[in-house]
Coordinates of C-alpha atoms in Angstrom, one line a residue:
M1 CA 7.7 -28.9 14.9
V2 CA 8.5 -25.5 15.0
F3 CA 8.9 -24.3 11.9
Q4 CA 12.4 -22.5 11.0
S5 CA 12.9 -20.1 7.8
E6 CA 15.3 -20.9 5.5
Y7 CA 16.9 -17.3 5.3
E8 CA 19.5 -15.8 7.5
D9 CA 18.6 -14.6 10.6
V10 CA 18.9 -10.5 10.7
R11 CA 19.4 -8.2 12.8
V12 CA 17.0 -6.6 14.7
V13 CA 16.9 -2.9 14.2
D14 CA 17.6 -0.5 17.0
E15 CA 16.3 2.7 15.4
P16 CA 13.4 5.7 15.5
I17 CA 11.2 3.8 12.4
H18 CA 12.3 7.3 10.9
D19 CA 15.8 6.8 11.0
A20 CA 15.5 3.6 10.2
V21 CA 13.6 4.6 6.4
L22 CA 15.2 8.1 6.1
G23 CA 18.3 7.6 7.9
G24 CA 19.6 7.6 3.7
A25 CA 16.8 9.5 1.8
A26 CA 19.1 13.4 2.5
A27 CA 22.6 11.3 0.9
R28 CA 19.7 10.4 -2.0
G29 CA 19.3 13.9 -2.8
D30 CA 16.8 15.2 -5.7
A31 CA 15.8 11.2 -7.0
P32 CA 11.8 11.0 -6.6
A33 CA 10.6 9.5 -3.6
L34 CA 7.6 10.9 -3.9
V35 CA 5.5 11.4 -6.8
D36 CA 0.9 12.4 -6.7
G37 CA 0.2 9.6 -9.4
V38 CA -2.3 12.8 -11.0
T39 CA -1.1 15.8 -10.2
G40 CA 2.1 15.6 -10.6
T41 CA 3.3 16.4 -7.5
T42 CA 6.9 15.3 -6.9
L43 CA 8.6 15.0 -3.7
T44 CA 12.4 13.8 -3.9
F45 CA 14.3 12.5 -1.2
A46 CA 16.0 15.4 0.6
Q47 CA 12.4 17.2 0.8
V48 CA 10.8 14.3 2.6
D49 CA 13.5 14.5 4.4
Q50 CA 14.0 18.4 5.5
F51 CA 10.2 18.4 5.4
H52 CA 9.4 15.6 7.9
R53 CA 11.7 17.6 10.1
K54 CA 10.6 20.5 9.5
V55 CA 7.1 19.2 10.6
A56 CA 9.0 17.3 13.1
A57 CA 10.1 21.1 14.4
G58 CA 5.9 22.3 14.1
L59 CA 4.3 19.7 16.1
A60 CA 6.6 19.6 19.1
E61 CA 6.6 23.8 18.8
A62 CA 2.9 23.9 19.1
G63 CA 3.2 21.4 22.6
V64 CA 3.7 17.5 20.7
R65 CA 5.6 15.6 23.2
K66 CA 6.6 12.1 23.8
G67 CA 4.6 10.0 24.4
D68 CA 1.3 11.7 22.5
V69 CA -0.4 9.7 20.8
V70 CA -1.5 12.1 17.7
A71 CA -4.2 10.5 15.3
L72 CA -3.3 10.7 11.0
H73 CA -7.2 10.9 9.1
S74 CA -6.0 11.6 5.6
P75 CA -6.6 8.9 2.3
N76 CA -2.8 9.1 0.5
T77 CA -1.2 11.4 -0.7
V78 CA 2.1 12.7 -1.4
A79 CA 1.7 14.7 2.0
Y80 CA 1.0 11.0 4.9
P81 CA 4.7 10.5 4.9
V82 CA 6.2 13.4 6.0
A83 CA 2.2 14.1 8.8
F84 CA 4.1 10.0 9.8
Y85 CA 7.4 10.9 9.9
G86 CA 6.9 14.5 11.3
A87 CA 5.2 12.6 13.8
T88 CA 7.2 9.7 15.1
R89 CA 10.2 11.7 14.8
A90 CA 8.1 15.0 17.7
G91 CA 8.5 11.9 19.4
A92 CA 4.1 10.7 19.4
S93 CA 2.5 7.5 18.3
V94 CA 0.9 7.9 15.0
T95 CA -2.4 6.4 15.4
T96 CA -3.9 5.2 11.4
V97 CA -7.7 6.8 10.7
H98 CA -9.8 4.8 8.0
P99 CA -11.1 8.2 5.6
L100 CA -14.1 7.3 5.4
A101 CA -14.4 6.4 9.6
T102 CA -18.5 8.0 10.9
P103 CA -17.8 10.9 13.3
E104 CA -18.8 8.7 15.8
E105 CA -16.2 5.4 14.7
F106 CA -13.8 7.5 14.6
A107 CA -14.5 9.7 17.8
S108 CA -14.7 5.9 19.5
Q109 CA -10.6 4.8 18.6
L110 CA -10.1 9.1 19.2
R111 CA -11.0 8.0 22.7
D112 CA -9.2 4.2 23.2
S113 CA -6.2 5.8 22.4
A114 CA -6.7 8.7 24.2
A115 CA -5.2 10.3 21.0
S116 CA -4.5 14.2 21.8
W117 CA -3.9 16.1 18.0
I118 CA -5.2 15.1 15.0
I119 CA -3.9 15.3 11.5
T120 CA -6.7 14.9 8.6
V121 CA -7.2 16.7 5.3
T122 CA -9.9 20.1 4.0
P123 CA -12.0 18.0 2.8
L124 CA -12.1 15.8 6.1
I125 CA -12.5 18.6 8.9
Q126 CA -16.0 18.6 9.1
A127 CA -15.9 14.9 10.2
A128 CA -12.9 15.3 12.4
R129 CA -13.6 18.4 13.7
H130 CA -17.8 16.2 15.0
A131 CA -14.7 13.0 15.8
A132 CA -13.1 15.6 18.5
E133 CA -16.1 16.2 19.7
L134 CA -18.5 13.5 20.3
A135 CA -13.9 12.6 21.9
G136 CA -13.0 15.1 23.9
G137 CA -9.5 15.8 25.2
I138 CA -8.1 17.1 21.1
R139 CA -5.9 20.1 20.8
E140 CA -6.1 21.4 18.2
I141 CA -6.3 19.6 14.4
F142 CA -4.4 20.1 12.7
V143 CA -4.2 19.5 7.8
C144 CA -2.0 18.5 6.0
D145 CA -2.9 20.8 2.5
P146 CA -3.5 24.7 2.3
S147 CA -6.3 25.3 4.8
G148 CA -8.1 28.0 3.2
D149 CA -10.6 29.6 5.5
T150 CA -10.8 26.5 7.6
G151 CA -9.7 28.4 10.7
H152 CA -6.6 25.4 11.4
R153 CA -3.5 25.1 10.7
S154 CA -1.7 23.3 7.6
L155 CA 1.1 21.8 8.4
L156 CA 2.7 23.4 5.4
D157 CA 3.2 26.2 7.3
M158 CA 5.6 23.6 9.3
L159 CA 8.0 24.1 6.7
G160 CA 8.9 27.8 7.7
T161 CA 9.5 27.3 10.8
T162 CA 12.1 28.4 12.6
A163 CA 12.2 26.5 16.1
P164 CA 14.9 23.7 16.3
E165 CA 13.8 20.2 15.9
P166 CA 13.5 17.9 18.9
R167 CA 15.5 15.7 20.0
I168 CA 13.9 12.9 21.6
A169 CA 15.4 10.0 23.5
I170 CA 13.1 7.2 22.2
D171 CA 13.7 3.4 22.4
P172 CA 12.9 1.3 19.7
A173 CA 12.2 -1.7 22.3
E174 CA 9.6 -0.5 24.3
D175 CA 8.6 3.8 22.2
V176 CA 4.8 2.8 21.0
A177 CA 5.3 3.9 16.6
A178 CA 2.1 2.5 15.0
L179 CA -1.0 2.5 16.7
P180 CA -3.5 0.7 13.8
Y181 CA -6.7 -0.6 14.8
S182 CA -7.4 -4.7 14.5
S183 CA -10.5 -7.1 15.8
G184 CA -7.8 -9.6 16.0
T185 CA -8.8 -12.7 15.9
T186 CA -12.8 -12.1 17.1
G187 CA -14.3 -9.2 18.8
R188 CA -14.3 -5.4 18.1
P189 CA -10.9 -3.1 18.1
K190 CA -8.1 -2.9 19.1
G191 CA -5.5 -0.7 19.3
V192 CA -2.2 -3.0 18.3
M193 CA 1.2 -1.7 19.7
L194 CA 3.5 -1.7 17.8
T195 CA 7.1 -0.3 18.5
H196 CA 9.8 1.0 16.8
R197 CA 11.5 -2.1 16.4
N198 CA 8.6 -4.7 15.6
I199 CA 8.7 -2.3 12.5
A200 CA 11.5 -1.6 12.0
T201 CA 12.6 -5.6 12.3
N202 CA 9.6 -6.8 10.2
L203 CA 10.7 -3.8 6.8
A204 CA 15.3 -5.6 7.3
Q205 CA 13.1 -9.5 7.6
L206 CA 11.5 -8.3 4.0
T207 CA 14.1 -7.2 2.2
P208 CA 16.3 -10.0 0.9
L209 CA 12.9 -12.0 -0.5
M210 CA 11.4 -9.1 -1.6
P211 CA 14.6 -5.9 -2.7
M212 CA 13.5 -2.7 -4.4
G213 CA 15.9 0.1 -5.3
P214 CA 17.2 3.4 -7.0
G215 CA 14.6 3.4 -10.8
D216 CA 11.9 0.9 -9.3
R217 CA 8.2 2.5 -9.1
I218 CA 5.8 1.4 -6.9
L219 CA 1.9 2.1 -6.7
A220 CA 1.4 3.7 -4.0
V221 CA -2.5 2.9 -4.1
L222 CA -4.2 0.9 -1.3
P223 CA -4.7 3.1 1.4
F224 CA -1.4 4.1 3.9
F225 CA -3.5 3.8 7.0
H226 CA -4.2 -0.2 6.6
I227 CA -0.4 -1.8 8.1
Y228 CA -0.1 -3.8 4.8
G229 CA 0.0 0.7 3.2
L230 CA 1.9 1.5 5.7
T231 CA 4.8 -1.4 5.3
A232 CA 5.2 -2.6 1.7
L233 CA 3.9 0.4 0.0
M234 CA 5.5 3.9 2.0
N235 CA 8.0 2.3 4.7
A236 CA 10.1 -0.1 2.8
P237 CA 10.1 1.3 -0.9
L238 CA 10.9 4.7 0.9
R239 CA 14.1 3.0 3.1
Q240 CA 15.0 1.2 0.4
G241 CA 15.3 4.2 -2.4
A242 CA 12.3 3.0 -4.7
T243 CA 9.9 5.5 -5.8
V244 CA 6.0 5.4 -4.1
V245 CA 3.1 6.9 -7.0
V246 CA 0.2 7.6 -4.4
L247 CA -3.1 7.6 -6.2
P248 CA -5.7 8.6 -3.1
R249 CA -8.2 6.2 -4.0
F250 CA -9.0 3.1 -6.7
D251 CA -10.6 4.2 -9.1
L252 CA -9.8 1.5 -12.6
D253 CA -9.2 4.0 -15.2
T254 CA -7.3 6.0 -13.1
F255 CA -4.8 3.6 -11.3
L256 CA -4.5 2.5 -15.3
A257 CA -3.4 5.5 -16.5
A258 CA -0.8 5.3 -14.1
I259 CA 1.4 2.1 -14.0
E260 CA 0.7 3.6 -17.6
K261 CA 2.4 6.8 -17.4
H262 CA 4.4 6.4 -14.1
R263 CA 6.1 3.1 -15.9
I264 CA 4.8 1.4 -12.6
N265 CA 6.7 -1.9 -12.3
G266 CA 5.7 -3.3 -8.4
L267 CA 1.9 -3.6 -7.0
Y268 CA 1.4 -4.8 -3.9
V269 CA -3.0 -4.7 -3.5
A270 CA -5.3 -6.7 -2.3
P271 CA -7.7 -9.7 -4.6
P272 CA -10.3 -8.0 -5.5
I273 CA -7.9 -6.2 -7.6
V274 CA -6.3 -8.9 -9.3
L275 CA -9.7 -9.9 -10.3
A276 CA -10.1 -6.2 -12.0
L277 CA -7.1 -6.9 -13.8
A278 CA -7.9 -11.0 -14.6
K279 CA -11.5 -10.0 -16.4
H280 CA -11.6 -6.2 -16.6
P281 CA -12.8 -4.9 -20.0
A282 CA -10.6 -2.2 -20.0
V283 CA -7.5 -3.0 -19.3
E284 CA -6.8 -3.8 -22.6
G285 CA -6.8 0.5 -23.6
Y286 CA -3.5 0.6 -20.8
D287 CA -0.2 -0.1 -21.6
L288 CA 0.7 -2.3 -18.8
S289 CA 4.1 -3.9 -19.8
S290 CA 6.6 -2.3 -17.7
L291 CA 5.1 -4.1 -15.0
R292 CA 7.0 -6.9 -13.3
Y293 CA 5.1 -8.6 -10.7
I294 CA 2.4 -8.9 -9.0
I295 CA 1.9 -9.0 -5.2
S296 CA -1.4 -10.0 -3.6
A297 CA -2.0 -9.9 0.3
A298 CA -4.5 -8.9 3.2
A299 CA -6.9 -11.7 3.0
P300 CA -7.1 -15.2 0.6
L301 CA -6.2 -14.9 -3.0
D302 CA -7.6 -17.7 -5.5
A303 CA -5.2 -19.4 -7.1
E304 CA -7.2 -20.1 -10.9
L305 CA -7.6 -16.2 -9.9
A306 CA -4.0 -15.8 -9.4
Q307 CA -3.5 -16.7 -13.1
A308 CA -5.6 -15.8 -14.4
C309 CA -4.4 -12.8 -13.9
S310 CA -0.3 -13.2 -14.9
R311 CA -1.3 -15.1 -18.3
R312 CA -3.6 -12.5 -18.9
L313 CA -0.5 -9.2 -18.3
G314 CA 1.9 -12.1 -19.6
L315 CA 4.2 -12.1 -16.2
P316 CA 5.6 -15.0 -13.8
P317 CA 2.5 -16.1 -11.2
V318 CA 0.6 -13.4 -8.8
G319 CA 2.6 -13.7 -5.7
Q320 CA 0.8 -14.0 -1.9
A321 CA 2.6 -12.9 1.2
Y322 CA 0.3 -13.6 4.7
G323 CA 0.7 -12.1 8.0
M324 CA -1.3 -9.3 10.2
T325 CA -1.9 -6.3 11.8
E326 CA -0.2 -7.9 14.7
L327 CA 2.7 -9.1 13.4
S328 CA 3.5 -5.8 11.9
P329 CA 2.4 -7.6 9.7
G330 CA 5.1 -10.4 7.6
T331 CA 5.8 -13.1 8.0
H332 CA 5.5 -15.3 4.9
V333 CA 5.9 -13.7 1.4
V334 CA 6.9 -15.0 -2.1
P335 CA 9.9 -14.5 -2.9
L336 CA 10.3 -12.2 -6.3
A337 CA 13.4 -14.8 -6.9
A338 CA 10.6 -17.7 -7.0
M339 CA 7.0 -16.6 -8.3
D340 CA 8.2 -18.6 -11.1
S341 CA 8.9 -22.1 -9.4
A342 CA 6.0 -21.2 -6.2
P343 CA 3.3 -23.4 -6.1
P344 CA -0.3 -22.3 -6.9
G345 CA -2.4 -20.9 -4.2
T346 CA 0.1 -20.0 -1.3
V347 CA 0.7 -17.0 1.0
G348 CA 4.8 -18.5 0.9
K349 CA 7.8 -19.1 3.3
L350 CA 8.9 -17.7 6.7
I351 CA 10.7 -15.0 6.4
P352 CA 14.3 -14.8 8.7
S353 CA 14.6 -14.7 11.9
T354 CA 10.7 -16.1 11.9
E355 CA 9.5 -19.2 13.8
M356 CA 6.1 -21.0 13.2
R357 CA 4.2 -24.1 14.8
L358 CA 0.6 -25.7 13.8
V359 CA -1.6 -25.9 16.4
S360 CA -4.0 -29.3 16.9
L361 CA -7.5 -28.2 16.0
D362 CA -8.2 -30.5 18.7
D363 CA -6.7 -30.7 21.7
P364 CA -4.8 -26.9 20.9
A365 CA -1.8 -28.5 23.7
K366 CA 0.0 -30.4 20.8
D367 CA 1.0 -29.5 17.9
A368 CA -0.9 -30.8 14.3
A369 CA 0.6 -34.1 13.2
A370 CA 2.7 -33.7 9.9
G371 CA 1.2 -33.0 7.5
E372 CA -1.9 -31.9 8.5
P373 CA -3.6 -29.1 8.9
G374 CA -3.9 -26.3 12.1
E375 CA -3.5 -23.3 13.0
V376 CA -1.3 -20.6 12.9
V377 CA 1.6 -19.2 15.3
I378 CA 4.2 -17.4 14.8
R379 CA 7.0 -15.3 17.0
G380 CA 9.1 -13.4 15.8
P381 CA 10.8 -9.5 16.9
Q382 CA 8.3 -8.3 14.7
V383 CA 5.0 -10.6 17.7
M384 CA 3.3 -6.8 18.7
K385 CA 3.8 -5.0 21.5
G386 CA 0.4 -5.3 23.0
Y387 CA -3.3 -4.3 22.8
L388 CA -3.3 -1.1 24.4
G389 CA -5.3 -1.2 27.9
R390 CA -6.4 -4.6 26.9
P391 CA -4.0 -7.4 28.9
Q392 CA -6.2 -9.8 29.0
A393 CA -6.8 -10.0 25.8
T394 CA -3.4 -9.5 24.1
V395 CA -2.8 -12.3 26.8
E396 CA -5.5 -14.4 25.1
M397 CA -3.8 -13.4 21.9
I398 CA 0.2 -14.2 22.6
D399 CA 0.9 -17.3 25.0
R400 CA 2.8 -17.5 28.0
D401 CA 6.5 -18.5 25.5
G402 CA 5.8 -15.3 22.9
W403 CA 3.6 -17.7 20.9
L404 CA 1.1 -15.2 18.7
H405 CA -1.7 -17.1 17.3
T406 CA -3.3 -15.7 14.2
G407 CA -6.8 -17.4 14.3
D408 CA -5.5 -18.9 10.4
V409 CA -5.6 -22.3 10.1
G410 CA -2.3 -23.9 7.6
Q411 CA -0.9 -26.7 5.7
V412 CA 3.0 -26.8 4.4
D413 CA 4.1 -29.4 1.7
D414 CA 7.5 -30.6 1.8
D415 CA 8.8 -28.1 0.3
G416 CA 8.1 -24.7 3.2
W417 CA 5.3 -23.5 1.1
L418 CA 2.5 -22.7 2.9
F419 CA -0.9 -22.8 2.7
V420 CA -4.0 -20.7 4.2
V421 CA -7.0 -23.1 4.1
D422 CA -9.7 -22.2 6.9
R423 CA -9.6 -19.7 9.7
V424 CA -10.7 -20.6 13.5
K425 CA -11.6 -16.8 14.3
E426 CA -14.4 -15.0 13.4
L427 CA -12.4 -11.7 11.5
I428 CA -14.4 -11.3 8.7
K429 CA -12.3 -9.7 5.4
Y430 CA -13.5 -7.1 2.8
K431 CA -11.2 -7.0 0.8
G432 CA -8.5 -6.6 2.7
F433 CA -10.2 -4.5 5.6
Q434 CA -11.3 -6.1 9.3
V435 CA -15.2 -6.1 9.1
A436 CA -15.4 -7.1 13.4
P437 CA -19.0 -9.0 13.1
A438 CA -19.2 -8.2 17.0
D439 CA -19.3 -4.7 16.2
L440 CA -22.1 -5.4 13.2
E441 CA -24.3 -7.7 15.6
A442 CA -24.3 -4.0 18.2
L443 CA -25.3 -2.0 16.2
L444 CA -27.6 -4.2 14.8
L445 CA -28.6 -4.5 18.8
T446 CA -29.5 -1.2 18.6
H447 CA -32.9 -1.8 15.8
D448 CA -35.7 -1.1 17.7
G449 CA -37.5 -3.6 15.6
I450 CA -34.3 -7.0 15.9
A451 CA -34.7 -8.9 18.4
D452 CA -31.1 -11.2 17.8
A453 CA -28.9 -11.0 15.9
A454 CA -25.5 -12.5 14.0
V455 CA -23.3 -11.9 11.3
I456 CA -20.6 -14.3 9.7
G457 CA -18.7 -13.7 6.5
V458 CA -19.7 -15.2 2.9
T459 CA -18.8 -15.4 -0.5
D460 CA -19.9 -13.4 -3.2
D461 CA -19.8 -13.7 -7.0
D462 CA -16.2 -11.8 -7.5
G463 CA -14.9 -14.2 -4.4
N464 CA -15.2 -10.8 -2.2
E465 CA -16.5 -12.1 1.2
I466 CA -19.1 -9.9 2.7
P467 CA -20.7 -10.0 5.5
K468 CA -24.0 -11.1 5.8
A469 CA -26.8 -10.5 9.2
F470 CA -29.2 -13.3 10.2
V471 CA -32.1 -11.6 12.1
V472 CA -34.2 -12.0 14.9
R473 CA -37.9 -9.3 14.4
S474 CA -39.6 -8.0 17.1
D475 CA -41.0 -6.0 13.7
P476 CA -43.0 -8.2 11.4
T477 CA -43.2 -5.9 8.9
L478 CA -39.5 -5.6 9.5
T479 CA -37.5 -5.8 5.8
E480 CA -33.6 -7.0 4.5
D481 CA -33.9 -3.0 2.9
D482 CA -35.2 -2.0 6.6
V483 CA -31.8 -2.9 8.2
L484 CA -30.0 -2.7 5.7
S485 CA -30.2 1.0 5.2
Y486 CA -29.8 1.4 9.3
V487 CA -26.7 -0.3 9.2
A488 CA -24.9 1.4 6.4
E489 CA -26.6 4.7 7.0
R490 CA -24.4 4.1 10.2
V491 CA -21.2 2.7 9.7
A492 CA -18.1 2.6 6.6
P493 CA -18.8 2.1 3.8
Y494 CA -16.2 -1.4 4.4
K495 CA -18.6 -2.5 6.9
K496 CA -22.3 -2.7 5.9
V497 CA -24.1 -5.5 6.5
R498 CA -24.6 -6.3 2.0
R499 CA -27.2 -9.8 2.9
V500 CA -29.5 -10.4 4.6
A501 CA -32.2 -13.5 6.1
F502 CA -34.6 -13.5 9.0
I503 CA -34.7 -16.5 11.4
V504 CA -36.5 -17.7 13.9
G505 CA -33.6 -17.8 16.5
V506 CA -30.1 -17.4 16.5
P507 CA -28.0 -20.9 18.0
R508 CA -25.9 -20.1 20.2
A509 CA -24.6 -22.4 23.2
A510 CA -25.1 -22.6 26.7
S511 CA -22.3 -19.6 26.9
G512 CA -24.3 -17.8 24.7
K513 CA -21.8 -17.4 22.2
I514 CA -22.7 -17.6 18.7
L515 CA -22.2 -21.0 16.8
R516 CA -21.4 -19.5 13.6
R517 CA -20.3 -22.1 11.7
Q518 CA -23.9 -23.8 12.2
L519 CA -24.9 -21.1 10.4
R520 CA -22.6 -21.9 7.4
E521 CA -23.5 -25.3 7.1
G522 CA -26.9 -24.0 7.3

């Protein structure tokens, strides 16, 4: 059975992403577009429009050409959108990089994406330089902020350029705007080719269900480099004229103070923030009365936790949204207008111009029986172009009829609400960030004291999914602390192994595939 959206279709948006988002920015003039939630530094819509055009001119003058890849390596700042849209207007694709990536992880993404340019911030310049040296092929590193004595040019310097704005012919259906990295349903991170059409159309699909506009103030604490933050906290509000208050990282008191000071009315968060809002005593010390709604996505949210948060804050139930990087990212959301009536635990309804099937878990050639759970597969204009340089992985993800297989198991009720009930994929979601077991397993096997290893996701006391390693020792003196520290020294913080169990052997199928279900059940 093919599930259709109950909402009217939207037209495909064949515009470059910078025009789709900032097409009305100049006309909004002095209305605040971006506010630094700590310092108060503000960029108006007119400034964002002018500044990103200047940055595009400066990048083009430096040698950036259509088809180049620019790596954007930065925490959230008010300069991040200017850098992103400046690069796309210059004709580049932007690969977004986790600011806490190790130089080795960063270099791997640079090599895989064939990036020629890096835009970073001065506190991260050493990591960027090291990554550039490891990867090779980087023509220049720029910084977003004042460059000081780093020896690197700043985007701020480009604001005074007299170079002409580049006029690049962009094919929205084919040209890649963003190249975030995702592990898909399993395996190692891959570059997800999201075209200008993919992202711009997904914004149009989400707008009827998640309207916002001038006067709305959205707090951007989730990272812009993640597709959720890029869409919900940068592209969508700027496109609709809302003000984005930017925080570089999550600190509970800073977060709460920003809500109070800037009178935030909309929050787009991940489950760990919902947990803090529901239970942390610090919440009582702040005036959060400006809040009107909270949406949680990026990882499953417990229905009871969502209700506890809404009760404490006196808000409608916390709504959820669903999608994945490969879907630009949205396919389902609880509409703002239906937050009071949505059943607890749902991730929402199909957004416009989107189709869904639930595929049988026993026979992937068939759809699941009515009322039964099945793997969620999606078709629509937001489906990615494919994985960069990995045609086989693309074919395994998107079938010949255009259906993208998410790896999530879902069930739909009689009113069309989707509930995600399990995963068939191996990917671990730690606080909304993707952790590929294969990555950690490969790293563990480089330790001289480890003969074999397997990694699965388990739930901690706070309801977060965390990586747990099952290790076969070749050195009988190896301890849990040895394993934890070995991994922690070599990966970004969110990828760290959090628990270790020592076992005699890793259960495997005849093909050699790890039988993760046995590890979970054991």
